[in-house]
Short mmCIF file of C-alpha atoms in Angstrom, two decimals:
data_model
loop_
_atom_site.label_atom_id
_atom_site.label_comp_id
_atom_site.label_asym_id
_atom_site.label_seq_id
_atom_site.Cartn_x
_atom_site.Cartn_y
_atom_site.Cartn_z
CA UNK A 133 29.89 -9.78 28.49
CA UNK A 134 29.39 -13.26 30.20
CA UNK A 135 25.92 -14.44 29.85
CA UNK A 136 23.40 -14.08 32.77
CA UNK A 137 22.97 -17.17 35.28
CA UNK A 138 19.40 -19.03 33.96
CA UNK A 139 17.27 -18.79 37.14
CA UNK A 140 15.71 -22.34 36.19
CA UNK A 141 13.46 -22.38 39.19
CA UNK A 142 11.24 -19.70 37.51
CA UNK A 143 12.22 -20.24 33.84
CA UNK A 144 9.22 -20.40 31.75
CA UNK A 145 10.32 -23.95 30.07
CA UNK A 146 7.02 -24.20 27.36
CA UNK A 147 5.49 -27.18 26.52
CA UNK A 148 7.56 -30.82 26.15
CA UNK A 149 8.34 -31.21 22.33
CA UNK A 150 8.19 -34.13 20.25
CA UNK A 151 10.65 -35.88 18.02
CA UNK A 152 11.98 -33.25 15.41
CA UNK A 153 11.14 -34.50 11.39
CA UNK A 154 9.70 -33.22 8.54
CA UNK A 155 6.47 -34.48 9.53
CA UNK A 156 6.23 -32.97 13.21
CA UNK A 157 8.13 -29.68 12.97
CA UNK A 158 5.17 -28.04 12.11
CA UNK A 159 3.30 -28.96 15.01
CA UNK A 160 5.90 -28.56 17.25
CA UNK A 161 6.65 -25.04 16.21
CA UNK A 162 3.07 -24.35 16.63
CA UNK A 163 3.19 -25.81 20.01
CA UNK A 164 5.78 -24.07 21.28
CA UNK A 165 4.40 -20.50 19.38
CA UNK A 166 0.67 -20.68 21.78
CA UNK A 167 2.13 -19.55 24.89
CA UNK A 168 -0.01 -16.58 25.08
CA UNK A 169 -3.76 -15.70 24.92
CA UNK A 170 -3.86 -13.28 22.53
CA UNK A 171 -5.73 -15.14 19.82
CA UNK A 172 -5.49 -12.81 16.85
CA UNK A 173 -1.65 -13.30 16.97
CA UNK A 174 -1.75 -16.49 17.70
CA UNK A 175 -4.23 -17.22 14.30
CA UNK A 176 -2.11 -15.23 12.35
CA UNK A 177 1.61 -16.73 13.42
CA UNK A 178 0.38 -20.55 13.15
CA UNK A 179 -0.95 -19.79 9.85
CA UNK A 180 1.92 -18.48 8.33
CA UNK A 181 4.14 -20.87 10.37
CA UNK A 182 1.95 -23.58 8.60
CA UNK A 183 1.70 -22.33 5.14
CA UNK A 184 5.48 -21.25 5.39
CA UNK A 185 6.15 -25.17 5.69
CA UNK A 186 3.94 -26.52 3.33
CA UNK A 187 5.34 -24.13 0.85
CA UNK A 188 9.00 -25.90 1.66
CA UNK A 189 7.29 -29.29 1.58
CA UNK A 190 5.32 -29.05 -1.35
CA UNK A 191 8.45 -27.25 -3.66
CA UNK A 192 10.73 -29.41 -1.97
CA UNK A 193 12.89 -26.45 -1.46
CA UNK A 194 16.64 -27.02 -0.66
CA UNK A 195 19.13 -25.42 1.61
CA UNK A 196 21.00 -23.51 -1.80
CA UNK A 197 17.51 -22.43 -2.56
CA UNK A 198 16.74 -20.95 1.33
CA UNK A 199 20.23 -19.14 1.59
CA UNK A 200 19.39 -17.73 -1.66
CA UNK A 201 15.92 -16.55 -0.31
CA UNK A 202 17.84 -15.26 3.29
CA UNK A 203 20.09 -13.25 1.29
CA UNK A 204 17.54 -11.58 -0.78
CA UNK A 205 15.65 -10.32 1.83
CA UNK A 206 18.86 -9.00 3.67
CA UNK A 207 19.49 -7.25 0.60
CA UNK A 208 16.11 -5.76 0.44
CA UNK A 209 17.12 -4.56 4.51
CA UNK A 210 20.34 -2.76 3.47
CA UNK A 211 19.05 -0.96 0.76
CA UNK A 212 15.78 0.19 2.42
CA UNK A 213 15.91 3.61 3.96
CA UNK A 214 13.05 6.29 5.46
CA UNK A 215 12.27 7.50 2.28
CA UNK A 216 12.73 4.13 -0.21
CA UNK A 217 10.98 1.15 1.50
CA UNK A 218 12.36 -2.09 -0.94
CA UNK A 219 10.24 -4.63 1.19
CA UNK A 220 7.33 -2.47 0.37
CA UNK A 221 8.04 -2.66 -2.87
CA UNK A 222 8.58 -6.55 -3.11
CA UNK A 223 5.08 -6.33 -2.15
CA UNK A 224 3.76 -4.95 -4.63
CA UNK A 225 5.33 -6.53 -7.53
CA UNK A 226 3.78 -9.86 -5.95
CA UNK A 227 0.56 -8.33 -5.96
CA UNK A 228 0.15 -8.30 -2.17
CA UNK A 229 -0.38 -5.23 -1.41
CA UNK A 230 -3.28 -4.69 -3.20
CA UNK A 231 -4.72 -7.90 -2.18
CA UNK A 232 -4.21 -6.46 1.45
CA UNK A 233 -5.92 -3.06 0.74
CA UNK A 234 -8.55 -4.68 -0.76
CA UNK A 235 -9.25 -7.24 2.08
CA UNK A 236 -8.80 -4.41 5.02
CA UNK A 237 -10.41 -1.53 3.28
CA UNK A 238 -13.37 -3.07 0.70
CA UNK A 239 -15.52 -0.30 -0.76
CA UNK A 240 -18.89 -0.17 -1.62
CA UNK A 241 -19.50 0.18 -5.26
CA UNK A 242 -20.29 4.06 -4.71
CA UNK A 243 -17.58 4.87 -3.27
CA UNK A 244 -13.99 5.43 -4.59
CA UNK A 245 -11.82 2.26 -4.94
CA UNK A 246 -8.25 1.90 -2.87
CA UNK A 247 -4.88 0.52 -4.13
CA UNK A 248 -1.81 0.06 -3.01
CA UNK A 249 0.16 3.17 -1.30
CA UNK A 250 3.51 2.47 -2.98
CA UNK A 251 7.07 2.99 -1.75
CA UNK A 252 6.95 6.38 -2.15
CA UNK A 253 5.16 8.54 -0.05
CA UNK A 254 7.04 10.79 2.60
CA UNK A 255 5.23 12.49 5.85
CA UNK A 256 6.69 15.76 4.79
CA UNK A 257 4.77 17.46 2.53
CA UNK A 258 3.68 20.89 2.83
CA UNK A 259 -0.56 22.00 3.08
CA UNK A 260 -0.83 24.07 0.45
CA UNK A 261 -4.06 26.58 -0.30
CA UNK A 262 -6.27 26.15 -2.88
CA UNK A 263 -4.50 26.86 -6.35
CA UNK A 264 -1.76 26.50 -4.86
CA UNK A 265 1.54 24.13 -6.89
CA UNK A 266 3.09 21.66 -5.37
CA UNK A 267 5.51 21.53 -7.32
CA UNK A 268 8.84 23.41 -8.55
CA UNK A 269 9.94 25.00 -11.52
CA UNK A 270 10.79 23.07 -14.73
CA UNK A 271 9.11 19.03 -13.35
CA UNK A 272 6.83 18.41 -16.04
CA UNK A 273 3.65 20.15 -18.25
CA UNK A 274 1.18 22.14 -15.61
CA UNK A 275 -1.86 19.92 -14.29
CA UNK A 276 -5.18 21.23 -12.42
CA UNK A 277 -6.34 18.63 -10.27
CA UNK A 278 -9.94 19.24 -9.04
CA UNK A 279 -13.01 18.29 -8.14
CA UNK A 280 -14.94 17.30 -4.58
CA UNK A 281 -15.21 14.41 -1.62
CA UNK A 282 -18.58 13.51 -0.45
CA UNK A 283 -19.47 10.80 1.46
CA UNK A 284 -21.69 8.06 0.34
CA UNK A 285 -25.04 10.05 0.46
CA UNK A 286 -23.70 12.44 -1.77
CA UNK A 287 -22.92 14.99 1.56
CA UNK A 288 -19.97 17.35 1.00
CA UNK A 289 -16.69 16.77 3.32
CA UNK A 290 -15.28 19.53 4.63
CA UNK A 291 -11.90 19.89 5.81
CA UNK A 292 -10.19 16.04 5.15
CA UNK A 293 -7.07 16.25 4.12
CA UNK A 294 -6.19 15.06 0.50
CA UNK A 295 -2.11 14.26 0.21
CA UNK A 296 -1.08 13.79 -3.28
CA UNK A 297 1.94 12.89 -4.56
CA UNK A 298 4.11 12.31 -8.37
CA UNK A 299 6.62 11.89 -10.50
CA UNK A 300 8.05 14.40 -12.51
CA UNK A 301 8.56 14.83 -16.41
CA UNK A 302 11.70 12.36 -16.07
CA UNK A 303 9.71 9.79 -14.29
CA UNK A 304 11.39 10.34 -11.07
CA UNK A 305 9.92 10.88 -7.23
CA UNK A 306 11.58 13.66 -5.57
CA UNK A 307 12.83 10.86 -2.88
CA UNK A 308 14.98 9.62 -5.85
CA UNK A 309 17.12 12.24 -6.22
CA UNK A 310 20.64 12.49 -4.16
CA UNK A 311 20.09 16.29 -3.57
CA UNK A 312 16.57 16.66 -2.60
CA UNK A 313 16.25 19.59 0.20
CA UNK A 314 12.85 19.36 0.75
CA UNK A 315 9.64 17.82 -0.49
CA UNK A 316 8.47 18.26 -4.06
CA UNK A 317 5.79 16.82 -6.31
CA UNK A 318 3.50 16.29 -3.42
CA UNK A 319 1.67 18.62 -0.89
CA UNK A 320 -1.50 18.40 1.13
CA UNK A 321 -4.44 20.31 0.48
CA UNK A 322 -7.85 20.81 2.90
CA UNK A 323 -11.38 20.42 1.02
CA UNK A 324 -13.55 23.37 1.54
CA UNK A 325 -16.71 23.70 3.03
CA UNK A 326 -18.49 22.32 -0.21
CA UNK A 327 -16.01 19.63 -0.34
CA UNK A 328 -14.53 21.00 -2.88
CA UNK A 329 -10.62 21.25 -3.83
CA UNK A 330 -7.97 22.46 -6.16
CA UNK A 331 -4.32 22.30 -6.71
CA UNK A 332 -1.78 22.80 -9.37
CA UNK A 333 0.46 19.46 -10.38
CA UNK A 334 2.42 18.36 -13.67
CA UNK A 335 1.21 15.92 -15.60
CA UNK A 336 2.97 12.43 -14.85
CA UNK A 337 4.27 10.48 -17.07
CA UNK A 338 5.06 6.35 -17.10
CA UNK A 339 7.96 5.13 -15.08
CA UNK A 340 10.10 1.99 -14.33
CA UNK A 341 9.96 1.35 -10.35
CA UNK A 342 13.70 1.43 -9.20
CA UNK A 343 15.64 -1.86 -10.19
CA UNK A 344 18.87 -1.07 -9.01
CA UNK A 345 18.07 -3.38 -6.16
CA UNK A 346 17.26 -6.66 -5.25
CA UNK A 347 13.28 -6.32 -7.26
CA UNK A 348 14.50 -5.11 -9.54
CA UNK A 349 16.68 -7.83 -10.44
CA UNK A 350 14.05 -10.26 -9.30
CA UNK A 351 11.84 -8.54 -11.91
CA UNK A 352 14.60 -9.18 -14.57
CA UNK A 353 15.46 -12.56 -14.11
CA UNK A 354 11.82 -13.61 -14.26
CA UNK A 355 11.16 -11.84 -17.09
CA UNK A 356 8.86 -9.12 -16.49
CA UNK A 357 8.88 -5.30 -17.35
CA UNK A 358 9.14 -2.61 -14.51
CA UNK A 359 7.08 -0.06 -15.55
CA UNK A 360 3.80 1.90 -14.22
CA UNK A 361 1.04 3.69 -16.27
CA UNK A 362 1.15 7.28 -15.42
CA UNK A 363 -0.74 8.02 -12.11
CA UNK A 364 -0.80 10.44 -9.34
CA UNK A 365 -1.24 9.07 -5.80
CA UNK A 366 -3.68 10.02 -3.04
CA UNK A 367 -4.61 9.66 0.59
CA UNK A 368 -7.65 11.14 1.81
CA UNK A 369 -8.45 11.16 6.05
CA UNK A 370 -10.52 13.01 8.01
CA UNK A 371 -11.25 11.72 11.58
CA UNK A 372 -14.36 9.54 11.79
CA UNK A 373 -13.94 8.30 8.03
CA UNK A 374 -12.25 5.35 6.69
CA UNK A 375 -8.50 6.49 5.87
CA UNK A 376 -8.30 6.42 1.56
CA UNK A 377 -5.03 4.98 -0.06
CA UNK A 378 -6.19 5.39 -3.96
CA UNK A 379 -4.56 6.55 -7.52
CA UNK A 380 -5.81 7.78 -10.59
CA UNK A 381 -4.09 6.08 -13.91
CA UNK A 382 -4.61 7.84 -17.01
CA UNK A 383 -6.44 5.83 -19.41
CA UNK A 384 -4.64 4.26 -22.76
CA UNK A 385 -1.65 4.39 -21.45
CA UNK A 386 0.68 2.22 -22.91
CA UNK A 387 1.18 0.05 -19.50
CA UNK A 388 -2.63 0.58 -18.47
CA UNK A 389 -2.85 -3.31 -18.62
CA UNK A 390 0.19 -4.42 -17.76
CA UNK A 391 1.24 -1.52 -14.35
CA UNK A 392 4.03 -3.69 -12.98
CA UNK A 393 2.57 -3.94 -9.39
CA UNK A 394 -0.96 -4.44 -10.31
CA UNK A 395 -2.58 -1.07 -8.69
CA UNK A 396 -5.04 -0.10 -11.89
CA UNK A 397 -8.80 -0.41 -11.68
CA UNK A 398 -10.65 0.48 -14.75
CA UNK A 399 -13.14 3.16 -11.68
CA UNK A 400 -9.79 4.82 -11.21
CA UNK A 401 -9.09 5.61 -14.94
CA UNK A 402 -9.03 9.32 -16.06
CA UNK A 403 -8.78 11.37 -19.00
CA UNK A 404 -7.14 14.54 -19.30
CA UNK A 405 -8.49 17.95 -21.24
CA UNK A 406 -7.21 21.25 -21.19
CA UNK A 407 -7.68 23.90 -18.40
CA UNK A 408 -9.97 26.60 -20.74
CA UNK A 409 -9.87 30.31 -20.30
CA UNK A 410 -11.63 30.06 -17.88
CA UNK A 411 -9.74 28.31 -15.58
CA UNK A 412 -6.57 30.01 -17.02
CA UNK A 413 -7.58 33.40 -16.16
CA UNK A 414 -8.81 32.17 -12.35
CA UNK A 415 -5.54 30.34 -11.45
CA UNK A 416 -3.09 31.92 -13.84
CA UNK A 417 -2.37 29.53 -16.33
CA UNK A 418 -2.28 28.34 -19.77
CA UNK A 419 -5.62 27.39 -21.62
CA UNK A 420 -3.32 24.73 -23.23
CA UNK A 421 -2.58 23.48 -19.66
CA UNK A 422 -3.80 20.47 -18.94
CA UNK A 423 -7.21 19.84 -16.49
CA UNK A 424 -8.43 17.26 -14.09
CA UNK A 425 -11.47 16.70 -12.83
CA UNK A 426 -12.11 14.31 -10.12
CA UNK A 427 -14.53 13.28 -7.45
CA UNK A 428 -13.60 11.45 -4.54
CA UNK A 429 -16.08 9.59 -2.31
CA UNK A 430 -15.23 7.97 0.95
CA UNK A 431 -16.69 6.01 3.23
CA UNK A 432 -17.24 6.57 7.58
CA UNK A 433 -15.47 4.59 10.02
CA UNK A 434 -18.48 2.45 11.09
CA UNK A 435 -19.37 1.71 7.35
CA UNK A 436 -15.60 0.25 6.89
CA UNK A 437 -16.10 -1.83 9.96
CA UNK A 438 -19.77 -3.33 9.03
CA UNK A 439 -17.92 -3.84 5.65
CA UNK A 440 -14.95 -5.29 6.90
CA UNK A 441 -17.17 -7.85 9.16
CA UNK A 442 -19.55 -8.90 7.14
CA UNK A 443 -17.11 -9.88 3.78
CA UNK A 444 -14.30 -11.88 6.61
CA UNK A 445 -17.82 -13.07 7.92
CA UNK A 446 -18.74 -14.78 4.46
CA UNK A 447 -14.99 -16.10 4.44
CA UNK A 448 -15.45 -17.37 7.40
CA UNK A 449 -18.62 -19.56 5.68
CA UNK A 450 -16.17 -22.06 4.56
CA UNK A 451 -14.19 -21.88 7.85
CA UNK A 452 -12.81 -25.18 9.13
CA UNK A 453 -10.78 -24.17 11.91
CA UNK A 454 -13.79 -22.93 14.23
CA UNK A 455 -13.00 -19.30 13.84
CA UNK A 456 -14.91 -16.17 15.53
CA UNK A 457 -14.67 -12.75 14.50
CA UNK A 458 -13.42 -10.54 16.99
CA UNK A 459 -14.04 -6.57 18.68
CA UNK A 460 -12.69 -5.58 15.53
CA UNK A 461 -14.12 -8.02 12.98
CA UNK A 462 -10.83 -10.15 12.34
CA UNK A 463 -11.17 -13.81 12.43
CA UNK A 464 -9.65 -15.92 15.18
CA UNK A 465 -9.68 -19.04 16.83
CA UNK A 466 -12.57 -19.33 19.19
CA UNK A 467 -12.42 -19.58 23.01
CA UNK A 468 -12.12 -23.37 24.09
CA UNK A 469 -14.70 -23.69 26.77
#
C-alpha cells in the first residue's frame, strides 16, 4: 500500500527542536511529548521520559546493553498470554507492584493491609455457597477458610464479594496446567448478612513462580531464589468500598522472609489449627482437617480517596516542580496562569 499524500497545510508540525546530544534529548523529547492539556499524562510521561534518561546517563548504558534490554521485554510479550501475564510478573520480582498497591491503596492501621495481585488470577471463577469447595478432588489437604468483613467501625458487610484463589498440593495454579477445562482452586463467595463467610480450600503449600521464561532466568543469573511462602490470595469489592487486593502467608514458613516478590506483611500472617468436631460434623469434614480463621476489614470509597490525598499531599511537601493535586488526588503540574 503506497503511503497517504501528507496534507502539510494542516499537518500538526509540533514545536521547532533543538540540536540533538546527550545533553538536550531530554528536553527535546519532553518538548515535543506536551502537545496536549491533559496534565496528569503529561506529569507522568515527562517523568519517566526523564528518569528513563538519567538512568542511561548515569549507568552509562551501551547499545549491547539496550538490545539486550529490547529483547527481554519482547520475550516477556511472546510468552505472556490471558491467563500467564510475564510483565506482571517482572513486576513483582522488582518489588513494584507492591510499591504501587501500597501508594494507590494505603490502609489505615485498622484495616486489612493490600499486596500485590500476582500473575495469577483469572475472571472465571465460579460463586460458590457457603461451605461450598472450590476445589477438585485429590489438590491438596482440606482447608476451612472463615471468618467476617466489617468495615472500619466494626459494621458487618453484607454481600461483597470475596474471590480467592491457590495453588494446589504440587505447588501449581490451575492456569499452569496444559489441560485445564475450567477453573479450579479459586471461586467466589458472597458474605452474609453478618458479614460473615465460609468456604472449603486445600491447604497451600510453597512454590517457585514459573522460570521457564525470561524472570525466571533473570532471577537465575542474578542470583536469587524463586520461591513464595505458602499463601492464598484474595480480592474483596463491594460497590462503594475501596476494591481489596490482599494475601494471607502462613507464618514460619520457610520463605516467610525471603517470598521472592516481596508480598508478606507480618498483619497478613496466619496460623493454621484443625477444623474440631464441631466444624467437622457442620460442613462434613475431618476434625484433623485443617481451619482458618480470618477477619477481613475494608475500607469505603471516600476513606481511600481522603487517604490517597492527604499521603501524595505530604509527598507533595517536598515538591519542586509546582505540583497540584487533582479531582482525583494525583499530583500534576499546575495550571500556568
Amino acid at each position: 500500500m503506497a503511503p497517504s499524500k501528507i496534507d502539510f497545510d494542516n499537518f500538526p508540525k509540533g514545536p521547532e527542536l533543538g540540536e540533538m546530544s546527550d545533553e538536550t534529548i531530554t528536553e527535546n523529547t519532553i518538548l515535543v511529548n506536551s502537545q496536549h492539556k491533559n496534565m496528569r499524562l503529561l506529569f507522568v510521561l515527562n517523568t519517566l521520559v526523564q528518569h528513563l534518561h538519567d538512568f542511561a546517563r548515569e549507568v552509562r548504558l551501551t547499545t549491547e546493553e539496550w538490545e539486550q534490554g529490547i529483547q527481554f521485554l519482547t520475550d516477556c510479550g511472546h510468552i505472556t498470554t490471558d491467563i500467564r501475564q510475564e510483565f506482571v510478573l517482572l513486576s513483582d520480582i522488582l518489588g513494584f507492584s507492591v510499591l504501587v498497591d501500597g501508594i494507590s491503596h494505603p490502609k489505615p492501621d485498622n484495616a486489612t493491609s493490600g499486596t500485590l495481585l500476582g500473575p495469577f488470577h483469572t475472571h472465571d471463577a465460579e460463586e460458590k455457597e457457603h461451605g461450598e469447595s472450590i476445589v477438585s478432588e485429590g489438590k491438596g489437604e482440606t482447608l476451612l477458610i472463615e471468618g467476617k468483613l466489617t468495615d472500619t467501625n466494626g459494621d458487618p458487610i453484607a454481600g461483597a464479594s470475596i474471590d480467592l484463589w491457590h495453588c494446589d498440593k504440587d505447588g501449581f495454579y490451575d492456569t499452569q496446567y496444559e489441560n485445564r477445562e475450567k477453573a479450579d482452586l479459586r471461586g467466589i463467595v458472597k458474605t452474609a448478612e453478618d458479614g460473615s463467610f465460609v468456604i472449603k480450600a486445600t491447604k497451600p503449600v510453597p512454590y517457585p513462580i514459573p522460570s521457564d521464561g525470561p524472570v525466571g532466568k533473570l532471577l537465575k543469573l542474578i542470583n536469587r531464589h524463586p520461591y513464595r511462602p505458602a499463601h492464598i490470595h484474595f480480592i474483596i469489592t463491594k460497590p462503594g468500598y475501596d476494591r481489596l487486593i490482599t494475601a494471607l502467608y502462613e507464618k514460619g514458613d520457610p520463605f516467610e522472609k525471603s517470598d521472592a516478590v516481596f508480598g508478606v506483611k507480618s498483619k497478613l500472617l496466619y496460623t493454621l489449627d484443625k477444623v474440631g468436631e464441631a466444624n467437622a460434623k457442620k460442613y462434613n469434614m475431618d476434625p484433623n482437617d485443617w481451619h482458618l480463621h480470618w477477619d477481613f476489614t475494608i475500607i469505603t470509597e471516600k476513606e481511600s480517596v481522603d487517604l490517597v490525598r492527604a499521603k501524595n499531599g505530604q509527598a507533595l511537601s517536598n515538591d519542586k516542580y509546582n505540583l497540584v493535586l487533582n479531582d482525583n488526588g494525583l499530583p500534576e503540574p499546575a495550571p500556568l496562569d
